[in-house]
Amino acid sequence: MSGHEQRLLALWRSEVERHIVGDPTPVTELMLTLLAGGHALLESAPGLGKTTLVRTVAISAGLDLGRVQCTPDLMPMDITGGDVVLPEQSNAPGAVVFRPGPIFHQVVLADELNRATPRTQSAMLEAMQERTVTSAGVTRPLPQPFHVLATQNPIEQEGTWPLPEAQLDRFLTMIRIPTPDAKALAAITRSTTGKLVPSPEAVMGPEDLLGLQDAVRHILVATPVRDWAARLVLATHPNSEHAPEDLGNDIECGASPRAGQALLGMAKALAFLEGRSHIGMVDLRRVARPVLRHRLLPTFEFVAREGDVDLVVDDLVRSVPREHAA
């Protein structure tokens, strides 16, 4: 890592932590997600700062931020944009032009994504995977970098449509924001009920983030580490030879190959953030929860007894041996 990259990361992290109080884990996981070039799904009860975290991380990185407040009456065109006929008062009355939607921003905050209908949710699939939007047969590229940072409330499920597995898989990470402890809550109330705190400042720009993302991709991965990541992904499938015997009681379907890409991408970002030129298995273990928790489809019995998928991920990490027996 160059000295310039170290300064950028230090400035970015310092600016974010100046505005975010509480558990540092969600902050780190969101920064790692952006460094790895992916999308994030943030989950927590209402009022725990999901929107504030997204705004702070995006603005401090100098990224253009767009917001979509998802509701049942939201239409796909409200997100992607579409062709409109210019009114008589315009310079070209009657002309048909494309009016871009909020998806044409470098960071898109999709607030309460699970309140949008499946048709509207699916409008984001192409953007999240291909970084393009197709409308009326014309494919338009999205700005770079491009990140979808969506939120959802796991408690209130009335009037919601759970995200399908295909869309969940396109999120590099699912980040859970815990309830703050007494000390953190006191700090939050002190900072929000007293003197107004200045808004976050941009300490770098989009080109800087693209440069950091390119540097992350050059972090080295040893073959045994890459092989262990592959075995961990296979171990999430109940029918796999790498899976624990009783996994089928908890998990119905395991993770896709995207999980392997996400594990290595997040581990590389973690090593880069900590100033290392290569990753180890410990890095994979540290990012396993946010990468895998939304990619494992639990059984009905597991959901009925209110099981915690994070504990299943922990068991899988412990069960996969460092060396593969031939």
XYZ file of C-alpha atoms in Angstrom:
326
model
C 0.000 0.000 0.000
C 1.376 3.422 -0.939
C 1.592 6.334 1.470
C -1.098 8.168 -0.505
C -3.500 5.224 -0.148
C -2.776 5.012 3.582
C -3.592 8.716 4.008
C -6.835 8.379 2.038
C -8.012 5.428 4.124
C -7.073 7.153 7.383
C -8.898 10.346 6.394
C -11.974 8.431 5.238
C -12.208 6.315 8.374
C -11.588 9.299 10.653
C -14.324 11.352 8.986
C -16.833 8.488 9.237
C -16.033 7.727 12.876
C -16.379 11.438 13.701
C -20.098 11.171 12.882
C -20.963 7.561 13.768
C -21.178 6.462 17.405
C -21.504 2.875 18.638
C -20.315 -0.519 17.505
C -17.535 -0.005 14.908
C -18.218 -3.348 13.183
C -20.994 -2.096 10.818
C -18.822 0.889 9.863
C -15.897 -1.373 9.009
C -18.080 -3.841 7.095
C -19.656 -1.084 4.993
C -16.283 0.451 4.173
C -14.954 -2.993 3.232
C -17.973 -3.537 0.971
C -17.239 -0.336 -0.936
C -13.522 -1.126 -1.139
C -14.437 -4.542 -2.573
C -16.708 -2.856 -5.132
C -19.964 -4.451 -3.941
C -23.468 -3.713 -2.721
C -24.652 -3.958 0.892
C -27.961 -4.743 2.594
C -28.227 -3.128 6.021
C -30.616 -4.688 8.501
C -31.711 -3.462 11.928
C -34.674 -2.330 13.950
C -35.921 1.221 13.220
C -33.916 4.171 14.469
C -30.490 2.548 14.737
C -28.819 4.754 12.149
C -28.838 2.746 8.918
C -29.541 5.803 6.753
C -27.090 7.957 8.681
C -24.352 5.375 8.243
C -24.927 5.122 4.486
C -25.011 8.908 4.031
C -21.881 9.434 6.103
C -19.823 6.768 4.326
C -20.957 7.902 0.861
C -20.589 11.648 1.391
C -17.190 11.341 3.075
C -15.989 9.293 0.073
C -17.086 12.114 -2.227
C -19.727 10.000 -3.963
C -22.928 11.258 -5.567
C -25.819 9.984 -3.423
C -29.346 9.213 -4.615
C -32.197 7.984 -2.432
C -35.254 5.861 -3.125
C -37.903 5.541 -0.429
C -39.465 2.178 -1.235
C -43.242 1.853 -0.871
C -45.802 -0.608 -2.306
C -46.894 1.906 -4.970
C -43.346 2.520 -6.228
C -42.992 1.666 -9.926
C -39.880 0.421 -11.764
C -39.668 3.698 -13.716
C -39.480 5.573 -10.402
C -36.094 3.893 -9.915
C -34.625 3.445 -13.380
C -36.241 6.396 -15.135
C -37.821 6.186 -18.579
C -38.905 7.968 -21.731
C -41.087 11.057 -21.279
C -42.766 13.424 -23.727
C -41.654 17.011 -23.273
C -44.521 19.466 -22.615
C -45.477 22.383 -24.847
C -43.661 24.802 -22.558
C -40.292 23.153 -23.286
C -37.805 24.003 -26.025
C -38.753 20.833 -27.956
C -42.470 20.192 -27.323
C -43.564 16.655 -28.121
C -40.038 15.280 -28.192
C -39.420 11.975 -26.427
C -36.387 12.010 -24.125
C -35.009 9.670 -21.498
C -35.263 11.049 -17.973
C -32.872 9.160 -15.665
C -34.102 7.935 -12.296
C -32.277 7.893 -8.969
C -30.445 4.688 -9.971
C -28.119 6.949 -11.992
C -26.068 7.926 -8.945
C -22.784 6.533 -7.666
C -24.454 5.428 -4.425
C -28.147 4.543 -4.339
C -29.786 4.351 -0.923
C -32.807 2.067 -1.325
C -34.578 2.638 1.981
C -36.812 -0.234 3.177
C -36.265 -2.178 -0.038
C -38.533 -5.029 1.098
C -41.534 -2.659 1.045
C -41.300 -2.421 -2.748
C -43.232 -4.961 -4.807
C -41.347 -7.842 -6.494
C -41.741 -6.140 -9.885
C -40.061 -2.989 -8.600
C -37.375 -4.939 -6.739
C -36.511 -6.776 -9.951
C -35.897 -3.448 -11.704
C -32.638 -3.219 -9.746
C -31.270 -6.650 -10.718
C -29.646 -5.557 -13.987
C -28.181 -2.455 -12.369
C -26.665 -4.427 -9.485
C -25.116 -7.105 -11.695
C -24.327 -5.440 -15.026
C -23.998 -1.802 -13.917
C -26.356 -0.854 -16.750
C -30.018 0.086 -17.199
C -32.028 -0.990 -20.255
C -35.073 1.078 -21.170
C -37.023 0.949 -24.446
C -34.352 -1.308 -25.925
C -31.493 1.086 -25.133
C -28.828 0.038 -22.619
C -27.231 2.870 -20.665
C -24.163 2.549 -18.425
C -24.366 3.621 -14.809
C -21.803 5.948 -13.223
C -18.637 4.516 -11.727
C -18.195 3.595 -8.983
C -21.730 2.268 -8.483
C -23.074 0.841 -5.239
C -26.566 -0.039 -4.036
C -26.848 0.295 -0.262
C -30.290 -0.941 0.749
C -31.956 -1.128 4.147
C -34.660 -3.321 5.591
C -36.424 -3.722 8.920
C -36.462 -7.395 10.006
C -39.128 -6.902 12.673
C -42.177 -5.401 10.979
C -43.064 -7.774 8.131
C -46.630 -6.641 7.458
C -46.904 -5.105 3.997
C -43.474 -6.323 2.868
C -42.178 -8.645 0.158
C -39.116 -10.647 1.213
C -36.239 -10.240 -1.208
C -35.849 -13.297 -3.489
C -32.660 -15.354 -3.244
C -31.483 -14.114 -6.659
C -31.507 -10.527 -5.441
C -30.060 -11.295 -2.013
C -27.166 -13.042 -3.740
C -26.284 -9.835 -5.568
C -25.568 -8.086 -2.280
C -21.920 -8.611 -1.416
C -22.747 -8.319 2.288
C -25.607 -8.157 4.747
C -24.687 -5.840 7.597
C -26.539 -6.064 10.892
C -26.576 -3.004 13.138
C -26.949 -3.965 16.812
C -28.796 -2.027 19.489
C -26.312 0.368 21.170
C -25.234 -0.184 24.756
C -25.783 2.411 27.489
C -22.490 4.206 26.844
C -23.073 4.457 23.109
C -26.699 5.546 23.597
C -25.579 8.331 25.941
C -23.066 9.494 23.336
C -25.732 9.439 20.620
C -28.152 11.543 22.653
C -25.355 13.964 23.568
C -24.355 14.500 19.940
C -27.918 14.788 18.592
C -29.596 16.951 21.230
C -26.846 19.493 21.807
C -24.915 21.722 19.456
C -25.471 20.839 15.805
C -22.704 18.681 14.394
C -21.447 19.745 10.929
C -22.385 17.484 8.037
C -19.785 14.975 6.814
C -17.148 16.379 4.487
C -15.783 14.743 1.356
C -12.197 13.717 2.109
C -11.658 11.975 -1.239
C -13.407 11.582 -4.562
C -14.813 8.884 -6.881
C -11.497 8.478 -8.708
C -9.772 7.910 -5.378
C -12.228 5.145 -4.463
C -11.798 3.522 -7.888
C -8.043 3.578 -7.340
C -8.423 1.966 -3.913
C -10.721 -0.709 -5.377
C -8.117 -1.498 -8.032
C -5.420 -1.792 -5.358
C -7.635 -4.180 -3.354
C -7.877 -6.515 -6.346
C -4.079 -6.839 -6.371
C -3.913 -8.208 -2.814
C -2.309 -11.657 -2.960
C -4.138 -14.907 -2.142
C -2.227 -18.136 -1.505
C -3.614 -21.325 -3.055
C -4.397 -23.028 0.314
C -6.392 -19.955 1.381
C -8.344 -19.894 -1.886
C -9.023 -23.620 -1.584
C -10.284 -23.208 1.998
C -12.713 -20.501 0.851
C -14.034 -22.877 -1.822
C -14.517 -25.677 0.716
C -16.322 -23.288 3.063
C -18.796 -22.325 0.331
C -19.376 -25.990 -0.546
C -19.870 -26.787 3.146
C -22.976 -24.576 3.152
C -24.783 -27.165 0.981
C -26.370 -29.954 3.063
C -25.668 -32.591 0.377
C -21.996 -31.698 -0.001
C -19.238 -33.990 1.265
C -17.792 -30.939 3.060
C -20.991 -30.178 5.023
C -21.596 -31.200 8.656
C -23.954 -34.173 9.004
C -26.773 -32.256 10.710
C -26.647 -29.139 8.491
C -29.832 -30.200 6.697
C -31.802 -29.628 9.911
C -31.016 -25.905 9.686
C -30.196 -25.053 6.083
C -32.236 -25.989 3.033
C -29.994 -24.477 0.357
C -26.424 -23.175 0.512
C -24.460 -20.343 -1.059
C -23.688 -19.827 -4.762
C -20.244 -19.308 -6.328
C -20.770 -15.567 -5.798
C -20.179 -16.280 -2.111
C -16.663 -17.456 -2.893
C -16.000 -14.294 -4.869
C -17.420 -12.219 -2.021
C -15.338 -13.994 0.627
C -12.104 -13.323 -1.216
C -13.111 -9.771 -2.151
C -14.001 -8.823 1.409
C -10.902 -10.566 2.820
C -8.728 -8.657 0.361
C -10.396 -5.385 1.394
C -9.808 -6.219 5.063
C -6.125 -6.963 4.472
C -5.797 -3.749 2.453
C -7.512 -1.691 5.147
C -5.047 -3.078 7.696
C -2.041 -2.415 5.471
C -1.210 -6.012 4.457
C -0.299 -7.234 0.967
C -1.875 -10.712 1.300
C -4.788 -12.410 3.034
C -4.905 -15.362 5.408
C -7.604 -17.734 6.564
C -8.198 -15.510 9.588
C -9.398 -12.783 7.207
C -11.883 -15.177 5.612
C -13.184 -16.125 9.047
C -13.623 -12.466 10.017
C -15.766 -11.689 6.961
C -17.733 -14.960 6.848
C -20.775 -13.658 8.730
C -21.620 -10.603 6.570
C -20.851 -12.549 3.380
C -22.808 -15.742 4.129
C -25.665 -14.866 6.507
C -28.038 -13.768 3.718
C -26.999 -16.499 1.294
C -28.108 -19.465 3.411
C -31.752 -20.441 3.004
C -32.952 -21.721 6.409
C -35.425 -24.546 6.817
C -38.946 -23.926 8.072
C -38.093 -25.617 11.368
C -35.046 -23.370 11.826
C -37.149 -20.260 11.261
C -39.893 -21.551 13.571
C -37.484 -21.935 16.471
C -35.988 -18.484 15.706
C -32.527 -19.804 14.986
C -29.625 -17.437 14.322
C -27.953 -17.990 10.945
C -24.783 -16.348 12.263
C -24.297 -19.277 14.639
C -24.627 -21.687 11.713
C -21.956 -19.709 9.836
C -19.678 -19.898 12.888
C -20.154 -23.674 13.072
C -19.343 -24.039 9.372
C -16.173 -21.973 9.739
C -15.045 -24.203 12.613
C -15.960 -27.430 10.811
C -13.992 -26.847 7.586
C -10.444 -28.205 8.067
C -7.428 -26.112 7.117
C -6.086 -28.941 4.948
C -8.207 -30.996 2.576
C -7.751 -34.734 2.874
C -6.936 -36.294 -0.475
